[in-house]
Short mmCIF file of C-alpha atoms and ligand atoms in Angstrom, two decimals:
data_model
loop_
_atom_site.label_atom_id
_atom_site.label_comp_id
_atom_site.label_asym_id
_atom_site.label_seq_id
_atom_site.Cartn_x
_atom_site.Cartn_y
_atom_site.Cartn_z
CA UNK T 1 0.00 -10.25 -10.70
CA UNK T 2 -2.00 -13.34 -10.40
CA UNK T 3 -4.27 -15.27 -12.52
CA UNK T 4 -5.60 -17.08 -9.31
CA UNK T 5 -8.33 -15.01 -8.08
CA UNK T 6 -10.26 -17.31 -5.30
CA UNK T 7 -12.77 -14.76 -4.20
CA UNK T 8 -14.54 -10.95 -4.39
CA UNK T 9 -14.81 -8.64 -1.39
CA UNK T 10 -17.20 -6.07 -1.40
CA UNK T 11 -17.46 -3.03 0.27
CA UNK T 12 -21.28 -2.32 1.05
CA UNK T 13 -22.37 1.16 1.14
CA UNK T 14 -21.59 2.86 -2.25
CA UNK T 15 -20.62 -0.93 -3.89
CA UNK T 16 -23.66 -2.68 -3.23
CA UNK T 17 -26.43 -0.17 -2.31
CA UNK T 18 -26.20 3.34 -1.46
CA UNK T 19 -26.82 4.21 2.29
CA UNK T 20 -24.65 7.08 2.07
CA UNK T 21 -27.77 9.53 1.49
CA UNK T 22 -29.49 8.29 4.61
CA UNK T 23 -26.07 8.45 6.64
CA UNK T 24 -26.54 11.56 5.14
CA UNK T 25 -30.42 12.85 6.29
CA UNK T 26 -29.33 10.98 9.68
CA UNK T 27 -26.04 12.94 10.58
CA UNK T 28 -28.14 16.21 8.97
CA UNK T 29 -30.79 15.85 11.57
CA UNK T 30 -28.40 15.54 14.67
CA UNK T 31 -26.18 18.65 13.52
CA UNK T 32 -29.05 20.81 12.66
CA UNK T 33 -30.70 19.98 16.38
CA UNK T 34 -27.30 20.85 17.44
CA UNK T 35 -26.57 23.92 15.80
CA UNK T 36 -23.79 22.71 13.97
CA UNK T 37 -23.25 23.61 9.97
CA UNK T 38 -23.43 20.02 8.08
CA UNK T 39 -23.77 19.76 3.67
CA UNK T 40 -23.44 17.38 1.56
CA UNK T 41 -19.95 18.29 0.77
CA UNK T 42 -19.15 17.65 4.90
CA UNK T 43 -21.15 13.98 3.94
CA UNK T 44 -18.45 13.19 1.27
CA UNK T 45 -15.79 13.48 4.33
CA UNK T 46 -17.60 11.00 5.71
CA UNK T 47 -17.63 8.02 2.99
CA UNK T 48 -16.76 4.43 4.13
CA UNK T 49 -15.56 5.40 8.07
CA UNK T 50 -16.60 4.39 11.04
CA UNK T 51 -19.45 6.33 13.05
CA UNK T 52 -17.02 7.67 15.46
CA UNK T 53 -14.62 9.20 13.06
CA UNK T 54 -17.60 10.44 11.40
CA UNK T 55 -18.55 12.32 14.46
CA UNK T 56 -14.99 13.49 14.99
CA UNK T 57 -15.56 14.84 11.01
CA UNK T 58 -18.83 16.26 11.63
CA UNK T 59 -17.71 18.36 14.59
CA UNK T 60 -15.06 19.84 13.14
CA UNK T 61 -13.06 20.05 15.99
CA UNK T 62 -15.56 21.44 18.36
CA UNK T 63 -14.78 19.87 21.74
CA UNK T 64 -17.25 17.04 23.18
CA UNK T 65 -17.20 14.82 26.00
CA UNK T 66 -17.25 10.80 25.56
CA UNK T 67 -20.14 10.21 27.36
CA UNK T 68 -22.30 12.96 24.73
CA UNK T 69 -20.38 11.66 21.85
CA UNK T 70 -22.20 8.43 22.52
CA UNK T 71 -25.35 9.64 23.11
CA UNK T 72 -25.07 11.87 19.67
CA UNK T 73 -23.87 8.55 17.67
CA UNK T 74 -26.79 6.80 19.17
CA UNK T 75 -28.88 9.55 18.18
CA UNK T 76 -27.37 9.53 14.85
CA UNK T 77 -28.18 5.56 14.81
CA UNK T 78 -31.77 6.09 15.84
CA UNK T 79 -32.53 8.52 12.88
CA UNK T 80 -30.49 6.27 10.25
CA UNK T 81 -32.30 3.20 11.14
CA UNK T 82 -35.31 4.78 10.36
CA UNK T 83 -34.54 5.02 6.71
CA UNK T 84 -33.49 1.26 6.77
CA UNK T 85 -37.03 0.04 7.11
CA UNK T 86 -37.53 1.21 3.86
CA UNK T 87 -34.97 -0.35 2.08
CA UNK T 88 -35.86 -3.20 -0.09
CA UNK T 89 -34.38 -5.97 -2.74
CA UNK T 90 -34.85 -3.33 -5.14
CA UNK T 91 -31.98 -0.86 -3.78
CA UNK T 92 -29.09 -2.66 -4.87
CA UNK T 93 -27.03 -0.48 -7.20
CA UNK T 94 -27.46 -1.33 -11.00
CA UNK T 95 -25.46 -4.36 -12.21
CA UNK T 96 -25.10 -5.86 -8.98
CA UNK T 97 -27.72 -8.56 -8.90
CA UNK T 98 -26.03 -9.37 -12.13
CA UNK T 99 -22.31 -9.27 -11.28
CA UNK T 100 -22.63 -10.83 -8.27
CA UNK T 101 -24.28 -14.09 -9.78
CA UNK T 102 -21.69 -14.39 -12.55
CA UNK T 103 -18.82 -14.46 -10.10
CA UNK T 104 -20.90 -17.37 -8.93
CA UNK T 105 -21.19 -19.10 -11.74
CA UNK T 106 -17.38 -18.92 -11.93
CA UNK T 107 -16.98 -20.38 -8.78
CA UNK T 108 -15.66 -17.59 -6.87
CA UNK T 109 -16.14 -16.87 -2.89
CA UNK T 110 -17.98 -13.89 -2.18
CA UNK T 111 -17.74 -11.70 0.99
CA UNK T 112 -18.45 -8.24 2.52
CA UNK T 113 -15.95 -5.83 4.36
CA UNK T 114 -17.96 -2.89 5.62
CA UNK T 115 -17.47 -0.42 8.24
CA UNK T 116 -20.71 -0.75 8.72
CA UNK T 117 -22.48 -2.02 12.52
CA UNK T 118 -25.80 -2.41 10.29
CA UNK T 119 -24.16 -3.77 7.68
CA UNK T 120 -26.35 -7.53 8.43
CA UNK T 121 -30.00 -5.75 8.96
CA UNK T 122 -28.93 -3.94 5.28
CA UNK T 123 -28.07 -6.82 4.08
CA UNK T 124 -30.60 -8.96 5.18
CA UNK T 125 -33.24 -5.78 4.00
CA UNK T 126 -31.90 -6.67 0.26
CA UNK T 127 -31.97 -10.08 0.57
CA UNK T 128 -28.53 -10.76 0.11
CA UNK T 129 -27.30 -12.34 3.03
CA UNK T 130 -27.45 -16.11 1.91
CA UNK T 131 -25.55 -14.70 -1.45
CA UNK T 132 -22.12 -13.88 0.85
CA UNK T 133 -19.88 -16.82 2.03
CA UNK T 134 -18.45 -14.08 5.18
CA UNK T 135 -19.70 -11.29 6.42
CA UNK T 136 -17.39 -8.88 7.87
CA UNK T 137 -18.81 -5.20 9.70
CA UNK T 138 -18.29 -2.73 12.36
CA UNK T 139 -18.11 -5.01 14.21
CA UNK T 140 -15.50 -7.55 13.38
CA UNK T 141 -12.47 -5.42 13.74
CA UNK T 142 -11.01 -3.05 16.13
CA UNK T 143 -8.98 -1.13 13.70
CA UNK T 144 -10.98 0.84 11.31
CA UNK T 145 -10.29 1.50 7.48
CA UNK T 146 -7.69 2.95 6.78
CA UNK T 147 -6.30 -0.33 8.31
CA UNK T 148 -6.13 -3.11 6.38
CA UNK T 149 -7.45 -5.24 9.45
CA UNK T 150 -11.17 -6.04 8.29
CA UNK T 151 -9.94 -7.09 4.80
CA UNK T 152 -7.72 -9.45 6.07
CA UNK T 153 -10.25 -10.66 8.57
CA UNK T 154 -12.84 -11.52 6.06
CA UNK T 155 -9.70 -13.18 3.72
CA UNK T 156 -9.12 -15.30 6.62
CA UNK T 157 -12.57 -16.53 6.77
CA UNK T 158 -13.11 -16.90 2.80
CA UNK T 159 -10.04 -19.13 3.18
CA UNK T 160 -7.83 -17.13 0.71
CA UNK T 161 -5.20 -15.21 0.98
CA UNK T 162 -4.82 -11.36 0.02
CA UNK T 163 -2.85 -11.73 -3.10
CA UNK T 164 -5.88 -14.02 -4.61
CA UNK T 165 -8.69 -11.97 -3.43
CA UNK T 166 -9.94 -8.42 -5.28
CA UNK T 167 -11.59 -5.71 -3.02
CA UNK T 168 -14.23 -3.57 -4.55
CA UNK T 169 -14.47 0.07 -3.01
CA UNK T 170 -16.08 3.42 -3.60
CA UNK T 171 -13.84 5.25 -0.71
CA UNK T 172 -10.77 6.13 -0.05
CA UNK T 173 -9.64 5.15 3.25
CA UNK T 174 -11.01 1.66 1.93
CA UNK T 175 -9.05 1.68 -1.36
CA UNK T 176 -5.99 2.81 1.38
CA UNK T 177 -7.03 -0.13 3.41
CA UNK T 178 -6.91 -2.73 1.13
CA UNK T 179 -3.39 -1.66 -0.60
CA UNK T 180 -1.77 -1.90 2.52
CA UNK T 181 -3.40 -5.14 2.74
CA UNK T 182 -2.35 -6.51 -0.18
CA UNK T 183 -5.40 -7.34 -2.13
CA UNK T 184 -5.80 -6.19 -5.60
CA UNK T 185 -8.60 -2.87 -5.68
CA UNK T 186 -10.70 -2.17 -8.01
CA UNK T 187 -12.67 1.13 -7.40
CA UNK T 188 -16.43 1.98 -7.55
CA UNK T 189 -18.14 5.34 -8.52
CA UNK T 190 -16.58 8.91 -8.45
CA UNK T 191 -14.72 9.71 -5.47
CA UNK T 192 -10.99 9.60 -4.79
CA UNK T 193 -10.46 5.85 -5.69
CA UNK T 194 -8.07 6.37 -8.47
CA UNK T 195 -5.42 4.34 -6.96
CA UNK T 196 -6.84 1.43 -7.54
CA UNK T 197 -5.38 -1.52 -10.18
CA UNK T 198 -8.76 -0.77 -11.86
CA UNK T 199 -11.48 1.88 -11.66
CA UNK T 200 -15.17 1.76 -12.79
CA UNK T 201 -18.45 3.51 -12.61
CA UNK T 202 -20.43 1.00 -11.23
CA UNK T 203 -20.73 -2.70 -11.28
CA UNK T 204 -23.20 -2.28 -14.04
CA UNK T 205 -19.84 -1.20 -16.00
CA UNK T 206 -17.84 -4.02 -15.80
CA UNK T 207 -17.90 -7.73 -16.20
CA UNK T 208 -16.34 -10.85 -13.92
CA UNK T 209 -14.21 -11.71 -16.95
CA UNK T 210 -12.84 -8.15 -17.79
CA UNK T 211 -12.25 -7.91 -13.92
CA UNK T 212 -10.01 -11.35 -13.99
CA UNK T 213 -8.34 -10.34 -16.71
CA UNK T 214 -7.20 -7.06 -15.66
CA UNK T 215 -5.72 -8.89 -12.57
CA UNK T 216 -4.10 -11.86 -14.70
P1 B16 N 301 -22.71 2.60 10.83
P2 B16 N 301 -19.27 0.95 4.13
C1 B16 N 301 -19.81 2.81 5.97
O1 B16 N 301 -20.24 1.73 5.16
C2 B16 N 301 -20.40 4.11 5.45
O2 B16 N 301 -19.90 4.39 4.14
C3 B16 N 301 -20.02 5.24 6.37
O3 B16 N 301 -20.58 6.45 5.91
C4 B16 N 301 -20.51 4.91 7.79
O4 B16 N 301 -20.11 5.92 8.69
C5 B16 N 301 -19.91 3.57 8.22
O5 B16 N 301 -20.27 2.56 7.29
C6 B16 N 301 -20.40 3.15 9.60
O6 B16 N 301 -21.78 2.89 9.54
O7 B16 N 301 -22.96 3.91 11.51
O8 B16 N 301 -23.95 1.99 10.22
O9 B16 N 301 -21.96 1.62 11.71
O10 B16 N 301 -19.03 1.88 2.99
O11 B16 N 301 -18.00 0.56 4.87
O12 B16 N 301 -20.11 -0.25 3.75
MG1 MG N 302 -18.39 2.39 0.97
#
């Protein structure tokens, strides 16, 4: 263990605000149009990937061609960014306004690693994009989470290696992904994060401090 954390990474969706209702309502309305069975359940399947594994989950191993698969994720895209609009400074999770200015105050880098290709419009919707010193999405990496690839990209650009930084994640595959990184975890909310170094509600439920401690 360290006691030199340098910065924060934060996941978005599920960490910061929670999209995953309107990923929800937005993959809903494409499988119901297509006559495919899709709950909430299927939804939690489809926490923190990428939209084309989430297709590949939503299908269920129904065949499609490439060329429909893109038409369906821009479908999919259309519907979601719909519910963006009506996002506003007021849907950050509880505690993160908070949190995020006392890791500030103690003078440590802040970034985002999502999966996420609107991960800057959401951002920019809670006006929090001047509050993150790199921004890393859907777009910065090739390799997905489980991969520890967009991690380290947006460690690279915050200037600090892995072993200094702490990831914050409410999913799996992103909990996977920074392990095999080599970033400390510490993991958000109720699903299957309990392999991180230190787990937690929310960020309402925890404090810089106790979080820089538990990594000392
Ligand atoms: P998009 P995160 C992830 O965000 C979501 O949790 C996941 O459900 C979604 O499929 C993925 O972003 C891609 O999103 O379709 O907007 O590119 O948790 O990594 O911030
Ligand atoms: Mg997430």
């Amino acid at each position: 263990m360290t006691n030199a954390i340098r910065a924060f990474i934060f996941d978005l969706d599920g960490v910061i605000t929670d999209t995953a209702e309107f990923h929800f309502l937005a993959w809903k309305q494409l499988a119901d149009e297509e006559g495919i069975e899709f709950t909430r359940e299927d939804n939690e399947q489809l926490r923190g990937v990428s939209r084309r594994e989430s297709l590949r989950r939503m299908l269920k191993g129904r065949p499609i061609d490439e060329s429909t698969a893109q038409l369906w994720m821009e479908r999919k895209n259309d519907y979601y960014r719909k519910y963006l609009e009506t996002i506003t400074p007021r849907h950050t999770l509880p505690g993160v306004p908070q949190f995020l200015s006392e890791a500030k105050e103690a003078g440590i880098l802040l970034g985002i690693g999502s999966a996420s290709k609107n991960a800057h419009d959401v951002l920019a919707r809670l006006q929090l994009l001047s509050v993150f010193d790199a921004i890393g999405d859907g777009y910065s990496v090739v390799n997905t989470k489980p991969a520890p690839d967009l991690f380290i990209w947006v460690a690279g650009r915050l200037n600090t290696p892995p072993n200094h930084a702490v990831v914050f994640e409410d999913a799996e595959a992103g909990i996977d992904a920074a392990l095999a990184g080599g970033f400390y975890t510490v993991g958000i909310g109720s699903a299957n994060v309990q392999r991180a170094h230190l787990v937690a509600g929310g960020l309402d439920a925890l404090t810089v401090n106790q979080v820089l401690e538990h990594m000392r």
